[in-house]
Coordinates of C-alpha atoms in Angstrom, one line a residue:
M1 CA -26.5 46.5 -51.8
N2 CA -27.9 43.1 -52.6
H3 CA -26.6 41.4 -49.4
Q4 CA -29.0 38.4 -49.8
G5 CA -27.9 37.3 -53.3
P6 CA -25.9 34.2 -54.2
A7 CA -22.6 35.7 -53.2
A8 CA -23.9 37.3 -50.0
L9 CA -20.7 37.2 -47.9
L10 CA -20.6 37.8 -44.2
P11 CA -18.8 41.2 -44.1
Q12 CA -21.0 42.7 -46.8
V13 CA -24.2 41.1 -45.3
V14 CA -23.5 42.7 -41.9
A15 CA -22.8 46.1 -43.6
G16 CA -26.1 45.9 -45.5
H17 CA -28.0 45.2 -42.3
A18 CA -26.1 48.0 -40.5
G19 CA -27.3 50.5 -43.1
E20 CA -30.9 49.3 -43.2
H21 CA -31.7 48.4 -39.6
G22 CA -28.5 48.9 -37.7
E23 CA -30.3 49.0 -34.3
R24 CA -31.2 45.3 -34.5
V25 CA -29.1 43.1 -32.2
F26 CA -26.8 40.7 -34.1
V27 CA -24.6 39.0 -31.5
Q28 CA -24.8 38.7 -27.8
E29 CA -23.2 36.6 -25.1
V30 CA -24.8 34.6 -22.3
G31 CA -24.0 36.6 -19.2
G32 CA -22.4 39.4 -21.3
G33 CA -23.1 42.2 -23.6
A34 CA -25.0 42.5 -26.9
Q35 CA -23.9 44.2 -30.2
T36 CA -26.2 45.5 -32.9
Y37 CA -25.5 45.1 -36.6
A38 CA -24.4 48.7 -36.8
E39 CA -22.0 48.2 -33.9
T40 CA -20.7 45.0 -35.4
H41 CA -20.0 46.7 -38.7
D42 CA -18.2 49.6 -37.0
R43 CA -16.1 47.3 -34.7
A44 CA -15.2 44.9 -37.5
T45 CA -14.0 47.7 -39.8
R46 CA -12.0 49.2 -37.0
W47 CA -10.4 45.8 -36.5
A48 CA -9.6 45.9 -40.2
M49 CA -7.9 49.2 -39.9
A50 CA -6.0 48.0 -36.8
F51 CA -4.7 44.9 -38.7
R52 CA -3.8 47.1 -41.6
S53 CA -1.7 49.3 -39.3
L54 CA 0.3 46.2 -38.4
G55 CA 0.9 45.3 -42.0
V56 CA -1.8 42.8 -42.6
K57 CA -2.9 42.7 -46.3
A58 CA -4.9 40.5 -48.7
G59 CA -3.9 36.9 -48.6
D60 CA -2.2 37.1 -45.2
R61 CA -3.1 34.6 -42.5
V62 CA -3.7 35.7 -38.9
S63 CA -4.0 33.0 -36.2
R64 CA -6.7 33.5 -33.5
F65 CA -6.8 31.8 -30.1
T66 CA -10.0 33.3 -28.7
P67 CA -13.2 32.0 -27.1
T68 CA -16.7 32.0 -28.4
C69 CA -17.5 35.7 -27.9
V70 CA -18.6 38.8 -29.7
E71 CA -15.0 40.0 -30.3
S72 CA -14.2 36.8 -32.1
V73 CA -16.9 37.5 -34.6
N74 CA -15.6 41.1 -35.0
I75 CA -12.1 39.9 -35.6
W76 CA -13.2 37.3 -38.3
I77 CA -15.2 39.9 -40.2
G78 CA -12.5 42.5 -39.8
L79 CA -9.9 40.2 -41.5
G80 CA -12.5 39.5 -44.2
W81 CA -12.7 43.2 -45.0
L82 CA -9.0 43.1 -45.7
R83 CA -9.3 39.9 -47.7
A84 CA -7.0 38.3 -45.2
T85 CA -7.6 34.8 -43.7
D86 CA -8.6 33.9 -40.1
V87 CA -6.9 30.8 -38.8
P88 CA -8.6 29.9 -35.5
V89 CA -7.1 27.5 -33.0
N90 CA -8.9 24.9 -30.9
T91 CA -9.0 26.5 -27.5
E92 CA -8.3 23.1 -25.8
F93 CA -4.9 22.7 -27.5
R94 CA -1.9 22.9 -25.3
G95 CA 1.7 21.7 -25.6
S96 CA 2.9 19.9 -28.7
I97 CA -0.4 20.0 -30.5
L98 CA -0.7 23.8 -30.0
A99 CA 2.8 24.3 -31.2
A100 CA 2.3 22.2 -34.3
T101 CA -1.0 24.0 -35.2
L102 CA 0.5 27.5 -34.7
E103 CA 3.6 26.6 -36.7
N104 CA 1.7 25.0 -39.5
A105 CA -0.4 28.2 -39.9
Q106 CA 2.9 30.1 -40.8
A107 CA 1.3 33.3 -39.4
E108 CA 3.4 36.1 -38.0
L109 CA 0.5 37.5 -36.0
L110 CA -1.7 35.9 -33.4
V111 CA -4.8 37.3 -31.7
C112 CA -4.9 35.7 -28.3
H113 CA -7.1 35.9 -25.2
V114 CA -5.1 36.7 -22.1
R115 CA -6.2 33.5 -20.4
W116 CA -4.3 31.4 -23.0
I117 CA -1.1 33.5 -23.4
P118 CA 0.7 31.3 -20.9
A119 CA 0.0 28.3 -23.1
V120 CA 1.5 30.1 -26.1
L121 CA 4.5 31.2 -24.1
D122 CA 5.1 27.6 -23.1
V123 CA 5.7 26.6 -26.7
A124 CA 7.2 29.9 -28.0
D125 CA 10.6 28.4 -28.5
R126 CA 9.0 26.0 -31.1
L127 CA 7.4 28.8 -33.2
S128 CA 9.7 30.0 -35.9
R129 CA 7.2 32.4 -37.7
L130 CA 5.2 34.0 -34.9
K131 CA 6.4 37.6 -34.1
T132 CA 3.5 39.5 -32.6
I133 CA 0.6 38.7 -30.2
I134 CA -2.4 41.0 -30.1
T135 CA -4.0 40.5 -26.6
V136 CA -7.7 40.6 -26.0
G137 CA -9.9 39.9 -23.0
G138 CA -8.3 42.3 -20.5
P139 CA -4.9 43.7 -19.5
F140 CA -1.7 41.7 -19.8
E141 CA 1.8 42.4 -18.6
P142 CA 4.4 40.8 -20.9
P143 CA 7.1 38.9 -19.1
P144 CA 10.5 40.8 -19.0
A145 CA 12.3 38.2 -21.1
A146 CA 9.6 37.8 -23.8
T147 CA 10.9 37.4 -27.3
L148 CA 7.5 38.1 -28.9
T149 CA 6.0 41.6 -29.4
F150 CA 2.8 42.2 -27.5
V151 CA 0.1 44.7 -28.6
D152 CA -3.0 45.6 -26.5
G153 CA -5.9 44.8 -28.9
Q154 CA -8.4 47.1 -27.1
A155 CA -6.0 50.1 -27.3
L156 CA -5.2 49.2 -30.9
V157 CA -8.8 49.2 -32.1
D158 CA -9.8 52.2 -29.9
G159 CA -7.0 54.2 -31.5
V160 CA -8.3 53.9 -35.0
D161 CA -9.2 57.5 -36.1
E162 CA -10.4 56.9 -39.6
I163 CA -12.0 54.0 -41.4
E164 CA -10.8 53.9 -45.0
P165 CA -12.9 52.5 -47.9
L166 CA -12.9 48.7 -47.9
D167 CA -14.1 46.5 -50.7
G168 CA -14.3 43.3 -48.7
P169 CA -13.9 39.7 -49.8
R170 CA -14.6 38.0 -53.1
P171 CA -16.4 34.6 -53.2
H172 CA -13.1 32.8 -54.0
D173 CA -11.1 34.5 -51.2
L174 CA -10.3 32.4 -48.1
A175 CA -12.5 33.1 -45.1
M176 CA -10.8 30.7 -42.8
V177 CA -8.3 27.9 -42.5
V178 CA -10.0 25.4 -40.2
Y179 CA -8.1 22.5 -38.7
T180 CA -9.9 19.2 -39.1
S181 CA -10.0 16.8 -36.3
G182 CA -7.4 14.6 -38.0
T183 CA -9.6 11.6 -38.6
V184 CA -6.9 9.9 -40.7
G185 CA -3.8 11.2 -39.0
V186 CA -2.5 14.5 -37.9
A187 CA -5.1 17.3 -38.1
K188 CA -5.0 19.0 -41.5
A189 CA -5.7 22.7 -42.3
A190 CA -8.7 23.0 -44.6
M191 CA -8.8 26.2 -46.7
L192 CA -12.5 27.4 -46.8
T193 CA -13.7 30.2 -49.1
W194 CA -16.2 32.9 -48.5
Q195 CA -18.5 31.3 -51.1
M196 CA -18.3 28.1 -49.2
Y197 CA -19.4 29.9 -46.1
A198 CA -22.3 31.6 -47.9
N199 CA -23.5 28.2 -49.2
G200 CA -23.0 26.6 -45.7
A201 CA -25.0 29.4 -44.1
D202 CA -28.0 28.7 -46.4
H203 CA -27.7 24.9 -46.2
V204 CA -27.4 24.6 -42.4
S205 CA -30.5 26.8 -41.9
P206 CA -33.9 25.2 -41.5
P207 CA -35.7 23.9 -44.6
D208 CA -38.6 25.8 -46.2
D209 CA -37.1 29.3 -45.4
L210 CA -38.3 29.0 -41.8
L211 CA -35.5 31.2 -40.5
T212 CA -36.6 34.9 -40.2
K213 CA -35.3 38.2 -38.8
D214 CA -37.3 37.6 -35.7
D215 CA -35.5 34.4 -34.8
A216 CA -32.7 34.0 -32.2
L217 CA -30.2 31.2 -32.3
Y218 CA -28.8 29.6 -29.2
L219 CA -25.2 28.7 -30.1
P220 CA -23.0 27.1 -27.4
Y221 CA -20.3 25.9 -29.8
P222 CA -16.8 27.2 -30.7
L223 CA -16.0 29.7 -33.5
F224 CA -13.1 27.5 -34.7
H225 CA -15.6 24.9 -35.9
I226 CA -18.0 25.1 -38.9
A227 CA -20.9 24.3 -36.6
G228 CA -20.4 27.7 -35.0
T229 CA -19.2 29.8 -38.0
F230 CA -21.8 28.5 -40.6
W231 CA -24.6 29.2 -38.2
T232 CA -23.3 32.7 -37.4
H233 CA -23.2 33.4 -41.1
G234 CA -26.7 32.0 -41.5
I235 CA -28.2 34.1 -38.8
A236 CA -26.6 37.2 -40.4
R237 CA -28.1 36.4 -43.7
A238 CA -31.5 36.3 -42.1
G239 CA -30.9 39.5 -40.2
A240 CA -31.6 37.6 -37.0
R241 CA -29.8 37.3 -33.6
V242 CA -27.3 34.8 -32.3
V243 CA -26.7 34.1 -28.6
L244 CA -23.2 32.8 -28.0
R245 CA -22.2 30.5 -25.2
E246 CA -18.6 29.2 -24.7
T247 CA -19.6 25.6 -23.9
F248 CA -22.7 23.6 -23.9
S249 CA -24.4 23.1 -20.5
T250 CA -27.4 20.8 -20.0
S251 CA -28.2 22.3 -16.6
S252 CA -28.4 25.8 -18.1
F253 CA -29.9 25.0 -21.4
W254 CA -33.6 25.5 -20.9
R255 CA -33.1 28.4 -18.5
E256 CA -31.0 30.3 -21.0
I257 CA -33.3 29.4 -24.0
R258 CA -36.1 31.1 -22.1
E259 CA -34.1 34.0 -20.7
Y260 CA -32.8 35.0 -24.1
G261 CA -35.9 34.1 -26.1
C262 CA -34.1 31.6 -28.4
T263 CA -36.3 30.1 -31.1
V264 CA -33.7 28.0 -32.9
T265 CA -30.7 25.9 -31.8
H266 CA -28.3 23.2 -33.0
F267 CA -27.7 20.0 -31.2
L268 CA -24.3 18.6 -31.9
G269 CA -23.1 15.1 -31.0
A270 CA -24.6 13.9 -27.7
T271 CA -26.1 17.2 -26.6
A272 CA -29.6 16.3 -27.7
N273 CA -29.3 13.1 -25.7
F274 CA -28.1 15.0 -22.6
V275 CA -31.2 17.2 -22.8
Y276 CA -33.5 14.3 -23.5
R277 CA -32.2 12.3 -20.5
Q278 CA -33.1 14.9 -18.0
E279 CA -36.0 14.2 -15.7
P280 CA -39.2 15.2 -17.5
A281 CA -40.8 18.4 -16.1
P282 CA -44.4 19.6 -16.5
D283 CA -43.2 22.8 -18.3
D284 CA -40.9 21.1 -20.8
A285 CA -42.9 22.3 -23.8
D286 CA -43.3 25.8 -22.3
N287 CA -40.3 27.3 -24.1
P288 CA -39.7 29.6 -27.1
L289 CA -37.7 27.0 -29.1
R290 CA -39.5 26.0 -32.3
I291 CA -36.8 24.5 -34.5
A292 CA -33.6 22.5 -33.9
S293 CA -31.0 21.0 -36.1
M294 CA -29.7 17.8 -34.8
V295 CA -26.5 15.9 -35.8
P296 CA -27.0 13.0 -35.4
L297 CA -30.7 12.5 -35.0
L298 CA -32.1 10.8 -31.9
K299 CA -33.6 7.4 -32.3
N300 CA -36.6 8.7 -30.3
L301 CA -37.0 12.0 -32.2
E302 CA -40.8 11.9 -32.3
D303 CA -41.0 11.8 -28.5
F304 CA -38.3 14.5 -28.2
E305 CA -40.3 16.8 -30.5
R306 CA -43.5 16.2 -28.7
R307 CA -42.0 16.6 -25.2
F308 CA -40.3 19.9 -25.9
G309 CA -42.8 21.3 -28.4
L310 CA -40.4 21.8 -31.4
R311 CA -39.5 20.2 -34.8
A312 CA -36.1 19.0 -35.7
Y313 CA -34.1 18.2 -38.9
S314 CA -30.6 17.0 -39.7
V315 CA -27.8 17.8 -42.2
Y316 CA -24.8 16.0 -43.4
G317 CA -21.5 17.8 -43.9
M318 CA -17.9 18.0 -43.0
T319 CA -15.2 20.7 -42.8
E320 CA -13.9 20.1 -46.3
L321 CA -17.3 20.1 -48.0
G322 CA -19.6 22.3 -45.9
V323 CA -23.2 21.1 -45.7
V324 CA -23.9 18.6 -48.5
S325 CA -27.5 17.5 -47.7
R326 CA -30.4 18.2 -45.4
T327 CA -33.5 16.4 -44.3
E328 CA -37.0 17.7 -44.1
L329 CA -38.5 18.5 -40.7
S330 CA -39.2 15.5 -38.4
P331 CA -37.5 12.7 -40.3
R332 CA -38.4 9.3 -38.9
D333 CA -35.3 7.4 -39.7
P334 CA -32.4 8.3 -37.4
A335 CA -29.9 7.5 -40.1
A336 CA -31.5 10.0 -42.5
C337 CA -29.3 12.7 -44.1
G338 CA -31.8 13.9 -46.7
R339 CA -31.2 14.9 -50.3
P340 CA -28.2 16.6 -51.6
F341 CA -28.2 20.3 -52.4
P342 CA -27.8 21.2 -56.1
E343 CA -24.2 22.5 -55.6
F344 CA -23.1 18.9 -55.0
E345 CA -23.0 15.6 -56.9
L346 CA -23.0 12.4 -54.7
R347 CA -22.1 8.8 -55.4
I348 CA -21.8 5.7 -53.2
V349 CA -18.9 3.6 -54.3
D350 CA -17.0 0.4 -53.5
A351 CA -13.3 0.1 -52.7
L352 CA -12.4 0.6 -56.4
D353 CA -14.6 3.7 -56.7
R354 CA -17.2 1.9 -58.7
E355 CA -20.8 3.0 -58.0
V356 CA -22.8 0.5 -56.0
P357 CA -26.4 -0.4 -56.6
V358 CA -29.2 1.4 -54.8
G359 CA -29.6 0.1 -51.3
Q360 CA -26.1 -1.2 -51.0
V361 CA -23.6 0.3 -48.5
G362 CA -20.4 1.9 -49.8
E363 CA -18.3 5.0 -49.2
L364 CA -19.9 8.4 -50.0
V365 CA -17.9 10.5 -52.5
V366 CA -18.7 14.0 -53.4
R367 CA -17.8 16.7 -55.9
P368 CA -19.1 20.2 -56.4
T369 CA -21.1 21.4 -59.4
V370 CA -20.5 25.1 -58.6
P371 CA -17.0 26.7 -58.2
W372 CA -15.6 27.6 -54.7
T373 CA -18.3 25.7 -52.8
T374 CA -15.9 23.2 -51.2
F375 CA -12.5 23.6 -49.6
T376 CA -9.6 24.5 -51.9
G377 CA -7.2 22.0 -50.4
Y378 CA -5.2 21.4 -47.2
F379 CA -2.8 24.2 -46.5
G380 CA 0.8 23.1 -46.8
A381 CA -0.2 19.5 -47.6
P382 CA -0.7 19.1 -51.4
E383 CA -0.2 15.3 -51.2
A384 CA -3.1 15.0 -48.7
T385 CA -5.2 17.1 -51.0
V386 CA -4.6 14.9 -54.0
R387 CA -5.3 11.7 -51.9
A388 CA -8.6 13.2 -50.7
W389 CA -9.8 13.9 -54.3
R390 CA -8.9 10.4 -55.7
N391 CA -10.4 10.0 -59.1
L392 CA -11.7 13.6 -59.0
W393 CA -14.1 12.8 -56.2
F394 CA -13.7 13.8 -52.5
H395 CA -13.7 10.7 -50.4
T396 CA -15.6 11.3 -47.2
G397 CA -14.6 8.0 -45.5
D398 CA -18.2 7.6 -44.4
G399 CA -20.4 4.6 -45.2
F400 CA -23.7 5.4 -46.8
R401 CA -26.7 3.9 -48.6
R402 CA -29.2 5.5 -50.9
D403 CA -32.8 4.5 -51.4
A404 CA -34.8 4.4 -54.7
D405 CA -36.2 7.9 -53.9
G406 CA -32.8 9.5 -53.8
E407 CA -32.6 9.9 -50.0
Y408 CA -29.2 9.3 -48.3
Y409 CA -28.6 7.5 -45.0
F410 CA -25.5 7.4 -42.9
V411 CA -24.4 3.9 -41.9
D412 CA -21.0 4.0 -40.3
R413 CA -17.5 5.5 -40.6
V414 CA -15.2 3.8 -43.0
R415 CA -12.1 5.6 -41.9
D416 CA -10.4 5.0 -38.6
S417 CA -11.8 7.8 -36.5
I418 CA -13.7 8.3 -33.2
R419 CA -16.5 10.7 -32.8
R420 CA -17.1 11.7 -29.2
R421 CA -19.8 14.3 -28.4
G422 CA -19.5 16.2 -31.6
E423 CA -15.7 16.0 -31.9
N424 CA -14.0 13.9 -34.5
I425 CA -10.9 12.5 -32.9
S426 CA -7.9 11.1 -34.7
S427 CA -6.9 7.7 -33.4
T428 CA -3.4 8.5 -34.6
E429 CA -3.1 11.5 -32.3
V430 CA -4.5 9.7 -29.3
E431 CA -2.0 6.9 -29.9
A432 CA 0.9 9.4 -30.2
Y433 CA 0.1 10.8 -26.7
V434 CA -0.3 7.3 -25.2
L435 CA 3.0 6.1 -26.7
R436 CA 4.8 8.8 -24.8
Y437 CA 4.0 7.0 -21.6
E438 CA 7.2 5.1 -20.8
P439 CA 5.7 1.7 -19.9
V440 CA 3.7 1.5 -23.1
L441 CA 5.1 -0.6 -26.0
E442 CA 2.1 -0.6 -28.4
C443 CA -1.2 1.3 -28.5
A444 CA -4.3 1.2 -30.6
A445 CA -7.1 3.8 -30.1
I446 CA -10.6 2.6 -31.2
P447 CA -14.2 3.8 -30.7
A448 CA -16.2 2.1 -27.9
P449 CA -20.0 2.3 -27.6
S450 CA -21.3 5.2 -25.5
E451 CA -24.5 5.3 -23.5
W452 CA -24.8 8.9 -24.6
S453 CA -24.7 8.2 -28.4
E454 CA -21.7 8.3 -30.7
D455 CA -18.4 6.9 -29.3
E456 CA -16.2 6.9 -26.3
V457 CA -12.4 6.8 -26.7
K458 CA -10.8 3.4 -25.8
V459 CA -7.1 2.6 -25.9
C460 CA -5.7 -0.9 -26.1
V461 CA -2.1 -1.1 -24.8
V462 CA 0.7 -3.6 -24.6
A463 CA 3.3 -3.0 -21.9
K464 CA 7.1 -3.1 -22.5
P465 CA 8.8 -6.4 -21.4
G466 CA 9.3 -6.4 -17.7
Q467 CA 6.9 -3.4 -17.1
A468 CA 3.3 -2.9 -16.3
V469 CA 0.8 -0.3 -17.5
D470 CA -1.3 1.3 -14.7
P471 CA -4.4 2.9 -16.4
R472 CA -4.7 5.5 -13.6
G473 CA -1.0 6.4 -14.0
L474 CA -1.6 6.6 -17.8
L475 CA -4.4 9.0 -17.4
D476 CA -2.5 11.2 -14.9
F477 CA 0.4 11.2 -17.5
L478 CA -2.0 12.3 -20.3
V479 CA -3.4 15.1 -18.3
G480 CA 0.1 16.2 -17.4
E481 CA 1.0 16.1 -21.1
Q482 CA -1.9 18.6 -21.7
M483 CA -3.8 16.2 -23.9
P484 CA -7.1 17.9 -25.1
R485 CA -9.8 16.8 -22.7
F486 CA -12.1 15.5 -25.5
M487 CA -9.3 13.1 -26.5
L488 CA -8.8 11.6 -23.1
P489 CA -9.5 7.8 -23.1
R490 CA -12.4 6.7 -21.0
F491 CA -11.6 2.9 -21.4
V492 CA -8.2 1.2 -21.1
E493 CA -7.6 -2.4 -22.0
V494 CA -4.2 -3.9 -21.2
L495 CA -3.4 -6.8 -23.6
A496 CA -0.6 -9.3 -23.7
E497 CA -0.2 -8.8 -27.4
M498 CA -1.9 -7.1 -30.3
P499 CA -3.7 -8.9 -33.1
K500 CA -1.7 -8.2 -36.3
T501 CA -1.6 -8.8 -40.0
P502 CA 1.2 -10.9 -41.6
T503 CA 2.9 -7.6 -42.4
G504 CA 2.9 -6.5 -38.7
K505 CA 0.0 -4.0 -38.8
I506 CA -2.4 -3.9 -35.8
Q507 CA -5.8 -5.3 -36.7
K508 CA -8.1 -2.7 -35.3
H509 CA -11.2 -4.4 -36.7
T510 CA -10.4 -7.4 -34.5
L511 CA -10.0 -5.1 -31.4
R512 CA -13.3 -3.4 -32.2
A513 CA -15.1 -6.7 -32.8
N514 CA -13.9 -8.0 -29.4
T515 CA -14.6 -4.9 -27.4
D516 CA -16.5 -5.4 -24.2
T517 CA -16.2 -2.3 -22.0
R518 CA -17.6 -4.1 -19.0
R519 CA -14.3 -5.7 -18.5
D520 CA -12.2 -2.6 -19.3
W521 CA -10.8 -0.1 -16.9
D522 CA -13.3 2.7 -16.9
R523 CA -12.2 6.3 -16.1
D524 CA -15.8 7.3 -15.2
V525 CA -15.7 4.7 -12.4
E526 CA -12.1 4.8 -11.3
M527 CA -11.4 8.6 -11.7
P528 CA -14.8 10.3 -11.5
T529 CA -13.3 13.6 -10.5
L530 CA -11.5 13.8 -13.8
S531 CA -14.5 12.5 -15.7
R532 CA -17.2 14.8 -14.2
P533 CA -18.2 18.0 -16.0
G534 CA -16.1 21.0 -15.1
A535 CA -12.8 19.1 -15.1
R536 CA -10.5 20.6 -17.7
R537 CA -13.5 22.7 -19.0
P538 CA -15.6 20.0 -20.8
P539 CA -19.2 20.7 -21.9
S540 CA -21.2 20.5 -18.7
R541 CA -23.9 18.0 -18.3

């Protein structure tokens, strides 16, 4: 089996390694067990048979509400063997956003970790399609009045007696439906093919074929995000090992890198800054890490590399496109995104989609040169798909410039979104939560500068006549509404009125231009217990 060819898809890749060197460890968990390639192949195909026994077939969607763990990898690969589609759910979702996501997936079957079943039951009356929950992560006793059918996942998989022949996915089959962060409105469901994952696995990996079977990746990111899933696929293609951690922890980072012998990692969002801002230690460079990808690059990358004895590079990509470009090792411009891969054609255009001259800033638009290497559209949203591909180019919403040598550089976001510590946050969704707070008349969510890099979430609010907005009361309300923690505003500014256009639209550019967080209500100062790591399971610092 040529499991390293151009269509080397994850289920077949793992099967190939299982046959050739099955004793090699593929996935392991920090503080948990490890699983070889042979064990992964066996477990994944047993999951495939278990799903088939419940009626899952090619083209079906199965929702998954599970943490970053070995079993999540098995479930994904198992669905792939059936040519069915994994639809993972952000594990911080609760309440209305969870209900909307599960309902949008139109899946009758959900694999759910026992710790999050109560959250699903809280919104069960809003789920018209869901019928069955497969439980994982331990025993669970269904409530007496449950309207859903519960199946013990461990018993289901252990009860598989025979593994029937399985062909596995084709390049054009859907590997996942991944919910974007809703940077221009409500989160959309991007349909990603297995070919896109194969490409992404190659493109996210270090340049110059530096990833080998002897490497180990430290991966503290979710498996509902392409940062986690592309890298897992990339490690499999190299026949290497991936070390999974549910959340990023600065205090544990170097200890675990050393303990698990990790040679490669990915710094997403502000995580590199968290590590860099720790007090220097004499043994900083005494670690096995040799390569790191970093999105975005630190401004003081050269000092970071020297201090920790490694080399770094960056990539540019997004859920809908995969990884479009990659830098060489040790780029010196923090805005660098490198050169595009041959599977993509890039342009930088003005507001009318006309290409701008070299060196001028415009919006980056992209289109593939090879079939099935980008998303196939937004599930259930054909109009949004058409809008995204205006004039036959995908519009990224990101401001870029290109130099005379063909190198691309990120400048700023064109679209109205906020990026906080690796999460793209929809201002529309933030505003929808805030507007549920009874005293609020109007709200605008905007990015505010962060001392950690990227953005902090800021909301500007206007109170209803005769009422007042108490920022502390607003935050208490948002927590009670189960707003995902990464969306919680840090800064609140109460205004007498919003700046508006003649047609009544709020002028967010005016709010951004006049932002001075020193005069804003600051959650980190006023509610440090909520802001500190550990509250509502944030990435620890």
